[in-house]
Coordinates of N, CA, C and O in Angstrom, one line a residue:
M1 N 169.5 43.0 -124.4 CA 168.8 44.2 -124.6 C 169.3 45.4 -123.7 O 169.4 46.5 -124.2
K2 N 169.5 45.0 -122.5 CA 170.0 46.0 -121.5 C 171.4 46.6 -122.0 O 171.7 47.8 -121.9
R3 N 172.2 45.7 -122.5 CA 173.5 46.1 -123.0 C 173.4 47.1 -124.2 O 174.2 48.0 -124.3
I4 N 172.5 46.8 -125.1 CA 172.3 47.7 -126.2 C 171.8 49.0 -125.8 O 172.3 50.1 -126.2
I5 N 170.9 49.1 -124.8 CA 170.4 50.4 -124.3 C 171.5 51.1 -123.6 O 171.7 52.3 -123.8
T6 N 172.3 50.4 -122.8 CA 173.4 51.0 -122.1 C 174.4 51.6 -123.0 O 174.9 52.7 -122.8
A7 N 174.8 50.8 -124.0 CA 175.8 51.2 -125.0 C 175.2 52.4 -125.8 O 176.0 53.4 -126.1
T8 N 174.0 52.4 -126.1 CA 173.4 53.5 -126.9 C 173.4 54.8 -126.0 O 173.7 55.9 -126.5
M9 N 173.0 54.6 -124.7 CA 173.0 55.8 -123.8 C 174.4 56.3 -123.6 O 174.6 57.6 -123.6
A10 N 175.4 55.5 -123.5 CA 176.8 55.9 -123.3 C 177.3 56.7 -124.6 O 177.9 57.7 -124.5
A11 N 176.9 56.2 -125.7 CA 177.3 56.8 -127.0 C 176.6 58.2 -127.1 O 177.3 59.2 -127.5
L12 N 175.4 58.3 -126.7 CA 174.7 59.6 -126.7 C 175.3 60.6 -125.7 O 175.5 61.7 -126.1
I13 N 175.7 60.1 -124.6 CA 176.3 61.0 -123.6 C 177.7 61.5 -124.1 O 178.0 62.7 -124.0
L14 N 178.4 60.6 -124.8 CA 179.7 61.1 -125.4 C 179.5 62.1 -126.5 O 180.2 63.1 -126.6
V15 N 178.5 61.9 -127.3 CA 178.2 62.8 -128.4 C 177.8 64.2 -127.8 O 178.3 65.2 -128.3
L16 N 176.9 64.2 -126.8 CA 176.6 65.4 -126.2 C 177.7 66.1 -125.5 O 177.9 67.4 -125.6
A17 N 178.6 65.3 -124.9 CA 179.8 65.9 -124.2 C 180.7 66.6 -125.2 O 181.2 67.7 -125.0
F18 N 181.0 65.9 -126.3 CA 181.8 66.5 -127.4 C 181.2 67.7 -128.0 O 181.9 68.6 -128.4
A19 N 179.9 67.7 -128.2 CA 179.2 68.8 -128.8 C 179.4 70.0 -127.9 O 179.5 71.2 -128.4
G20 N 179.3 69.8 -126.6 CA 179.5 70.9 -125.7 C 180.9 71.5 -125.6 O 181.1 72.6 -125.3
C21 N 181.9 70.7 -126.0 CA 183.3 71.1 -126.0 C 183.8 71.7 -127.3 O 184.9 72.0 -127.4
G22 N 182.9 71.8 -128.2 CA 183.3 72.3 -129.5 C 183.8 73.8 -129.5 O 184.4 74.2 -130.4
G23 N 183.5 74.5 -128.5 CA 183.9 75.9 -128.4 C 183.0 76.8 -129.1 O 182.3 76.4 -130.0
S24 N 183.1 78.0 -128.7 CA 182.3 79.0 -129.4 C 183.1 79.7 -130.5 O 184.3 79.8 -130.3
S25 N 182.5 80.1 -131.5 CA 183.2 80.9 -132.5 C 183.4 82.3 -132.1 O 182.6 82.9 -131.4
V26 N 184.5 82.9 -132.5 CA 184.8 84.3 -132.2 C 184.5 85.1 -133.4 O 185.0 84.8 -134.5
D27 N 183.8 86.2 -133.3 CA 183.5 87.1 -134.3 C 184.5 88.3 -134.2 O 184.4 89.1 -133.3
L28 N 185.6 88.3 -135.0 CA 186.6 89.3 -134.9 C 186.1 90.7 -135.2 O 186.6 91.7 -134.6
K29 N 185.1 90.8 -136.0 CA 184.5 92.2 -136.3 C 183.9 92.7 -135.0 O 184.0 93.9 -134.7
K30 N 183.2 91.8 -134.2 CA 182.6 92.2 -133.0 C 183.7 92.6 -132.0 O 183.6 93.5 -131.2
V31 N 184.8 91.8 -131.9 CA 185.9 92.1 -131.0 C 186.5 93.5 -131.4 O 186.7 94.3 -130.5
M32 N 186.6 93.8 -132.7 CA 187.1 95.2 -133.1 C 186.1 96.3 -132.6 O 186.5 97.3 -132.2
T33 N 184.8 96.0 -132.7 CA 183.8 96.9 -132.3 C 183.9 97.2 -130.8 O 183.8 98.3 -130.3
D34 N 184.2 96.1 -130.0 CA 184.4 96.2 -128.6 C 185.6 97.1 -128.3 O 185.6 97.9 -127.4
V35 N 186.7 96.8 -129.0 CA 187.9 97.6 -128.8 C 187.6 99.1 -129.1 O 188.0 100.0 -128.3
N36 N 186.9 99.4 -130.2 CA 186.6 100.8 -130.6 C 185.7 101.4 -129.6 O 185.9 102.6 -129.3
A37 N 184.8 100.7 -129.0 CA 183.9 101.3 -128.0 C 184.6 101.7 -126.8 O 184.3 102.7 -126.2
K38 N 185.6 100.9 -126.4 CA 186.3 101.2 -125.1 C 187.5 102.2 -125.3 O 187.9 103.0 -124.5
Y39 N 188.2 102.1 -126.5 CA 189.4 102.9 -126.7 C 189.2 103.8 -127.9 O 190.1 103.9 -128.8
S40 N 188.1 104.5 -128.0 CA 187.9 105.4 -129.2 C 188.9 106.5 -129.3 O 189.2 106.9 -130.4
D41 N 189.5 106.9 -128.2 CA 190.5 108.0 -128.3 C 191.7 107.4 -129.0 O 192.3 108.2 -129.8
A42 N 192.1 106.2 -128.8 CA 193.3 105.6 -129.5 C 193.0 105.1 -130.9 O 193.8 105.1 -131.7
T43 N 191.7 104.7 -131.1 CA 191.4 104.1 -132.4 C 190.6 104.9 -133.3 O 190.3 104.6 -134.4
G44 N 190.2 106.1 -132.9 CA 189.3 107.0 -133.7 C 190.1 107.4 -135.0 O 191.3 107.6 -135.0
G45 N 189.4 107.5 -136.1 CA 190.0 107.9 -137.3 C 190.8 106.9 -138.1 O 191.4 107.2 -139.0
L46 N 190.7 105.6 -137.6 CA 191.4 104.6 -138.3 C 190.6 104.1 -139.6 O 189.4 104.2 -139.6
K47 N 191.4 103.6 -140.5 CA 190.8 103.1 -141.8 C 190.6 101.6 -141.6 O 191.5 100.9 -141.3
E48 N 189.3 101.2 -141.8 CA 189.0 99.8 -141.7 C 189.4 99.1 -143.0 O 189.1 99.6 -144.1
L49 N 190.1 98.0 -142.9 CA 190.4 97.1 -144.0 C 189.2 96.2 -144.2 O 188.9 95.4 -143.2
K50 N 188.5 96.2 -145.3 CA 187.3 95.5 -145.5 C 187.4 94.2 -146.3 O 186.6 93.3 -146.1
E51 N 188.4 94.1 -147.1 CA 188.5 93.0 -148.0 C 189.7 92.2 -147.6 O 190.7 92.7 -147.2
V52 N 189.6 90.9 -147.7 CA 190.8 90.0 -147.4 C 191.9 90.4 -148.3 O 193.1 90.3 -147.9
A53 N 191.7 90.9 -149.5 CA 192.7 91.3 -150.4 C 193.5 92.4 -149.8 O 194.7 92.6 -150.2
D54 N 192.9 93.2 -149.0 CA 193.7 94.3 -148.3 C 194.8 93.8 -147.4 O 195.8 94.4 -147.2
L55 N 194.5 92.6 -146.8 CA 195.6 92.0 -146.0 C 196.8 91.6 -146.8 O 198.0 91.7 -146.4
D56 N 196.6 91.2 -148.1 CA 197.7 90.9 -149.0 C 198.4 92.2 -149.4 O 199.6 92.3 -149.3
K57 N 197.6 93.2 -149.7 CA 198.1 94.5 -150.1 C 199.0 95.2 -149.0 O 200.1 95.6 -149.3
Y58 N 198.5 95.2 -147.8 CA 199.2 95.9 -146.7 C 200.2 95.0 -145.9 O 201.2 95.5 -145.4
Y59 N 200.0 93.7 -145.9 CA 200.7 92.8 -145.0 C 201.3 91.6 -145.7 O 202.0 90.8 -145.0
S60 N 201.0 91.4 -147.0 CA 201.5 90.2 -147.7 C 200.9 88.9 -147.0 O 201.6 87.9 -147.0
I61 N 199.7 89.0 -146.6 CA 199.0 87.8 -146.0 C 198.2 87.2 -147.1 O 197.3 87.9 -147.7
A62 N 198.4 85.9 -147.4 CA 197.7 85.3 -148.5 C 196.2 85.1 -148.2 O 195.9 84.7 -147.0
E63 N 195.3 85.4 -149.1 CA 193.9 85.2 -148.8 C 193.5 83.8 -148.4 O 192.7 83.6 -147.6
K64 N 194.2 82.8 -149.0 CA 193.9 81.4 -148.7 C 194.2 81.1 -147.2 O 193.6 80.1 -146.7
D65 N 195.0 81.9 -146.6 CA 195.3 81.6 -145.2 C 194.3 82.2 -144.1 O 194.4 81.8 -143.0
V66 N 193.4 83.0 -144.6 CA 192.5 83.7 -143.7 C 191.1 83.1 -143.6 O 190.4 83.0 -144.6
K67 N 190.7 82.8 -142.4 CA 189.4 82.3 -142.2 C 188.5 83.6 -141.9 O 187.4 83.6 -142.5
Q68 N 188.9 84.5 -141.1 CA 188.2 85.8 -140.9 C 189.2 86.8 -140.4 O 190.3 86.4 -139.9
F69 N 188.9 88.0 -140.4 CA 189.8 89.1 -139.9 C 189.0 90.3 -139.6 O 187.9 90.5 -140.0
A70 N 189.7 91.2 -138.8 CA 189.2 92.5 -138.6 C 190.5 93.3 -138.5 O 191.5 92.9 -137.8
A71 N 190.6 94.5 -139.2 CA 191.8 95.2 -139.2 C 191.5 96.7 -139.4 O 190.6 97.1 -140.2
E72 N 192.2 97.5 -138.7 CA 192.1 99.0 -138.8 C 193.5 99.6 -138.7 O 194.3 99.1 -137.9
I73 N 193.8 100.5 -139.6 CA 195.1 101.1 -139.6 C 195.0 102.7 -139.6 O 194.0 103.2 -140.1
N74 N 196.0 103.3 -139.2 CA 196.1 104.8 -139.2 C 196.6 105.2 -140.6 O 197.8 104.9 -140.9
P75 N 195.8 105.8 -141.4 CA 196.3 106.2 -142.8 C 197.2 107.4 -142.7 O 197.9 107.6 -143.7
D76 N 197.3 108.1 -141.6 CA 198.2 109.2 -141.4 C 199.5 108.8 -140.8 O 199.7 108.6 -139.6
T77 N 200.5 108.5 -141.7 CA 201.8 108.0 -141.2 C 202.6 109.0 -140.5 O 203.6 108.7 -139.8
S78 N 202.2 110.3 -140.5 CA 203.0 111.3 -139.8 C 202.6 111.4 -138.3 O 203.3 112.0 -137.5
S79 N 201.6 110.7 -137.9 CA 201.2 110.7 -136.5 C 201.6 109.4 -135.8 O 202.3 108.6 -136.4
A80 N 201.1 109.2 -134.6 CA 201.4 108.0 -133.8 C 201.0 106.8 -134.6 O 200.0 106.7 -135.3
P81 N 201.9 105.7 -134.5 CA 201.5 104.5 -135.2 C 200.4 103.8 -134.5 O 200.4 103.6 -133.3
V82 N 199.3 103.5 -135.3 CA 198.2 102.7 -134.7 C 197.8 101.7 -135.8 O 197.4 102.1 -136.9
E83 N 197.9 100.5 -135.5 CA 197.4 99.4 -136.3 C 196.9 98.3 -135.4 O 197.6 97.9 -134.5
I84 N 195.7 97.8 -135.8 CA 195.1 96.7 -135.0 C 194.7 95.7 -136.1 O 193.8 96.0 -136.9
V85 N 195.3 94.6 -136.1 CA 195.1 93.5 -137.1 C 194.8 92.2 -136.3 O 195.6 91.7 -135.6
L86 N 193.6 91.7 -136.5 CA 193.2 90.5 -135.8 C 192.8 89.5 -136.9 O 192.0 89.7 -137.8
V87 N 193.5 88.4 -136.9 CA 193.3 87.4 -138.0 C 193.1 86.0 -137.4 O 193.9 85.6 -136.5
E88 N 192.1 85.3 -137.9 CA 192.0 83.9 -137.6 C 192.4 83.1 -138.9 O 191.7 83.3 -139.9
A89 N 193.4 82.4 -138.8 CA 193.9 81.6 -139.9 C 193.2 80.3 -140.0 O 192.5 79.9 -139.1
V90 N 193.2 79.7 -141.2 CA 192.5 78.5 -141.5 C 193.0 77.3 -140.8 O 192.3 76.3 -140.5
D91 N 194.3 77.3 -140.5 CA 195.0 76.2 -139.8 C 196.3 76.6 -139.2 O 196.7 77.8 -139.3
K92 N 197.0 75.7 -138.6 CA 198.3 76.0 -137.9 C 199.3 76.5 -138.9 O 200.1 77.5 -138.6
T93 N 199.5 75.9 -140.1 CA 200.4 76.3 -141.1 C 200.1 77.7 -141.5 O 201.0 78.5 -141.6
A94 N 198.9 78.0 -141.8 CA 198.5 79.3 -142.2 C 198.7 80.3 -141.1 O 199.2 81.5 -141.3
S95 N 198.5 79.9 -139.9 CA 198.7 80.8 -138.7 C 200.2 81.2 -138.6 O 200.5 82.4 -138.3
D96 N 201.0 80.2 -138.8 CA 202.5 80.5 -138.8 C 202.9 81.5 -139.9 O 203.7 82.4 -139.7
S97 N 202.3 81.3 -141.1 CA 202.5 82.2 -142.2 C 202.0 83.6 -141.9 O 202.7 84.6 -142.2
V98 N 200.9 83.7 -141.3 CA 200.3 85.1 -141.0 C 201.2 85.7 -139.9 O 201.5 86.9 -140.0
K99 N 201.6 85.0 -138.9 CA 202.5 85.5 -137.9 C 203.8 86.1 -138.5 O 204.3 87.2 -138.2
K100 N 204.4 85.3 -139.4 CA 205.6 85.8 -140.1 C 205.4 87.1 -140.8 O 206.2 88.0 -140.8
A101 N 204.2 87.2 -141.5 CA 203.9 88.4 -142.3 C 203.7 89.6 -141.3 O 204.2 90.7 -141.5
L102 N 203.0 89.4 -140.2 CA 202.8 90.4 -139.2 C 204.1 90.8 -138.5 O 204.3 92.0 -138.1
D103 N 204.9 89.8 -138.2 CA 206.2 90.1 -137.6 C 207.0 91.1 -138.5 O 207.7 92.0 -138.0
A104 N 207.0 90.8 -139.8 CA 207.7 91.7 -140.8 C 207.1 93.1 -140.8 O 207.9 94.0 -140.8
R105 N 205.8 93.2 -140.7 CA 205.2 94.5 -140.6 C 205.6 95.2 -139.3 O 205.9 96.4 -139.3
Y106 N 205.6 94.5 -138.2 CA 206.0 95.1 -136.9 C 207.4 95.6 -137.0 O 207.7 96.7 -136.6
Q107 N 208.3 94.9 -137.6 CA 209.7 95.3 -137.7 C 209.8 96.5 -138.6 O 210.6 97.4 -138.4
S108 N 209.0 96.6 -139.6 CA 208.9 97.8 -140.5 C 208.5 99.0 -139.7 O 209.1 100.1 -139.9
I109 N 207.4 98.9 -138.9 CA 207.0 100.0 -138.1 C 208.1 100.4 -137.1 O 208.3 101.6 -137.0
Y110 N 208.7 99.4 -136.5 CA 209.8 99.7 -135.5 C 210.9 100.5 -136.2 O 211.4 101.5 -135.7
S111 N 211.3 100.0 -137.4 CA 212.4 100.7 -138.1 C 212.0 102.1 -138.5 O 212.8 103.0 -138.4
T112 N 210.8 102.3 -139.0 CA 210.3 103.6 -139.4 C 210.4 104.6 -138.2 O 211.0 105.7 -138.3
Y113 N 209.8 104.2 -137.1 CA 209.7 105.2 -136.0 C 211.1 105.3 -135.2 O 211.3 106.3 -134.6
S114 N 211.9 104.3 -135.2 CA 213.2 104.4 -134.5 C 214.1 105.4 -135.2 O 215.0 105.9 -134.6
S115 N 213.9 105.6 -136.5 CA 214.8 106.5 -137.2 C 214.5 108.0 -137.0 O 215.3 108.8 -137.2
Y116 N 213.3 108.3 -136.5 CA 213.0 109.8 -136.3 C 212.1 110.1 -135.1 O 211.9 111.3 -134.9
S117 N 211.6 109.2 -134.3 CA 210.7 109.6 -133.3 C 210.9 108.7 -132.0 O 210.4 107.6 -131.9
A118 N 211.7 109.2 -131.1 CA 212.0 108.5 -129.9 C 210.7 108.2 -129.1 O 210.6 107.1 -128.5
D119 N 209.8 109.1 -129.0 CA 208.6 108.9 -128.3 C 207.8 107.8 -128.9 O 207.2 106.9 -128.2
Q120 N 207.6 107.8 -130.2 CA 206.8 106.8 -130.9 C 207.5 105.4 -130.9 O 206.8 104.4 -130.8
V121 N 208.8 105.4 -130.9 CA 209.5 104.1 -130.9 C 209.3 103.4 -129.5 O 209.2 102.2 -129.4
E122 N 209.2 104.2 -128.5 CA 208.9 103.6 -127.1 C 207.5 103.0 -127.1 O 207.3 102.0 -126.5
L123 N 206.6 103.6 -127.8 CA 205.2 103.1 -127.9 C 205.3 101.7 -128.6 O 204.7 100.7 -128.2
V124 N 206.0 101.7 -129.7 CA 206.1 100.5 -130.6 C 206.8 99.4 -129.8 O 206.3 98.2 -129.9
K125 N 207.8 99.7 -129.0 CA 208.5 98.7 -128.2 C 207.5 97.9 -127.2 O 207.8 96.8 -126.9
K126 N 206.5 98.6 -126.8 CA 205.6 98.1 -125.8 C 204.6 97.1 -126.5 O 203.8 96.5 -125.8
C127 N 204.5 97.1 -127.8 CA 203.5 96.4 -128.5 C 204.2 95.2 -129.2 O 205.4 95.1 -129.2
K128 N 203.4 94.3 -129.7 CA 204.0 93.1 -130.4 C 202.9 92.3 -131.2 O 201.7 92.6 -131.1
V129 N 203.4 91.3 -131.8 CA 202.6 90.3 -132.6 C 202.4 89.1 -131.6 O 203.4 88.7 -131.0
T130 N 201.2 88.7 -131.5 CA 200.9 87.5 -130.7 C 200.2 86.4 -131.6 O 199.6 86.7 -132.5
Q131 N 200.4 85.2 -131.1 CA 199.8 84.0 -131.8 C 199.2 83.1 -130.7 O 199.9 82.8 -129.7
N132 N 197.9 82.9 -130.8 CA 197.2 82.0 -129.9 C 196.4 81.0 -130.7 O 195.3 81.4 -131.2
G133 N 196.9 79.8 -130.9 CA 196.3 78.9 -131.8 C 196.3 79.4 -133.2 O 197.3 79.8 -133.7
N134 N 195.1 79.5 -133.8 CA 195.0 80.0 -135.2 C 194.8 81.5 -135.2 O 194.6 82.1 -136.3
F135 N 194.7 82.1 -134.1 CA 194.5 83.6 -134.0 C 195.9 84.3 -133.9 O 196.7 83.9 -133.1
V136 N 196.1 85.3 -134.8 CA 197.3 86.1 -134.8 C 196.9 87.5 -134.8 O 196.0 87.9 -135.5
T137 N 197.6 88.3 -133.9 CA 197.3 89.7 -133.8 C 198.5 90.6 -133.9 O 199.6 90.2 -133.4
L138 N 198.3 91.7 -134.5 CA 199.3 92.8 -134.5 C 198.6 94.0 -133.9 O 197.6 94.4 -134.5
V139 N 199.0 94.4 -132.7 CA 198.4 95.6 -132.1 C 199.5 96.6 -131.8 O 200.4 96.3 -131.1
V140 N 199.5 97.7 -132.5 CA 200.4 98.8 -132.2 C 199.5 100.0 -131.8 O 198.9 100.6 -132.7
A141 N 199.4 100.3 -130.5 CA 198.5 101.4 -130.1 C 198.9 101.8 -128.7 O 199.5 100.9 -127.9
S142 N 198.6 103.0 -128.3 CA 199.0 103.4 -126.9 C 198.3 102.6 -125.8 O 198.8 102.5 -124.7
D143 N 197.1 102.1 -126.2 CA 196.3 101.3 -125.2 C 196.5 99.8 -125.5 O 195.6 99.0 -125.3
Y144 N 197.7 99.4 -125.8 CA 198.0 98.0 -126.2 C 197.5 97.0 -125.1 O 196.8 96.1 -125.5
D145 N 197.8 97.2 -123.9 CA 197.5 96.2 -122.8 C 195.9 96.1 -122.7 O 195.4 94.9 -122.7
G146 N 195.2 97.2 -122.7 CA 193.8 97.1 -122.7 C 193.1 96.4 -123.9 O 192.2 95.6 -123.8
I147 N 193.7 96.8 -125.1 CA 193.2 96.2 -126.3 C 193.4 94.7 -126.3 O 192.5 93.9 -126.6
M148 N 194.6 94.3 -125.9 CA 194.9 92.9 -125.9 C 194.1 92.1 -124.8 O 193.8 90.9 -125.0
E149 N 193.7 92.8 -123.8 CA 192.9 92.1 -122.8 C 191.5 91.8 -123.4 O 191.0 90.7 -123.2
I150 N 190.9 92.7 -124.2 CA 189.7 92.5 -124.9 C 189.9 91.3 -125.9 O 189.0 90.4 -125.9
V151 N 190.9 91.4 -126.7 CA 191.2 90.3 -127.7 C 191.3 89.0 -127.0 O 190.7 88.0 -127.4
N152 N 192.2 88.9 -126.0 CA 192.5 87.6 -125.3 C 191.2 87.0 -124.6 O 191.0 85.8 -124.7
N153 N 190.4 87.9 -124.1 CA 189.2 87.4 -123.4 C 188.2 86.8 -124.5 O 187.5 85.9 -124.2
A154 N 188.2 87.4 -125.7 CA 187.3 86.9 -126.7 C 187.8 85.6 -127.3 O 187.0 84.7 -127.6
I155 N 189.1 85.4 -127.4 CA 189.6 84.1 -128.1 C 190.0 83.0 -127.2 O 190.3 81.9 -127.6
K156 N 189.9 83.2 -125.9 CA 190.2 82.1 -125.0 C 189.2 81.0 -124.9 O 188.1 81.1 -125.3

């Protein structure tokens, strides 16, 4: 009887330990709200992408690969490039696919601004696409480091 109670208690402790290690979910819309609250000068006037289909339209990211996202882009291509795209992919394979699509977009931004704006291309050079587990981000903004600090703190 003592062995059964001991085994049951050990199993319960393991279940509770694993439940505690499950990690918290990250709400990317809230992360974007936090970014906008702190960096409204850099992010003001951006267009929010609201539908997963918009990711396919603007970035060729398949809807099936996206668990959740938050994205804002500057609709005025004549001004400084500003794009903030935060994606949680459904799995590692999808994450790799999303990264490939966002890398292609980054290269497109770089090519566009390198052809006619030395100041803007320097801004773009300081930015990049990152991948952390199933989270993939494209941030092109003057406050790249600060924005990425908020993003990284949320997804760690």
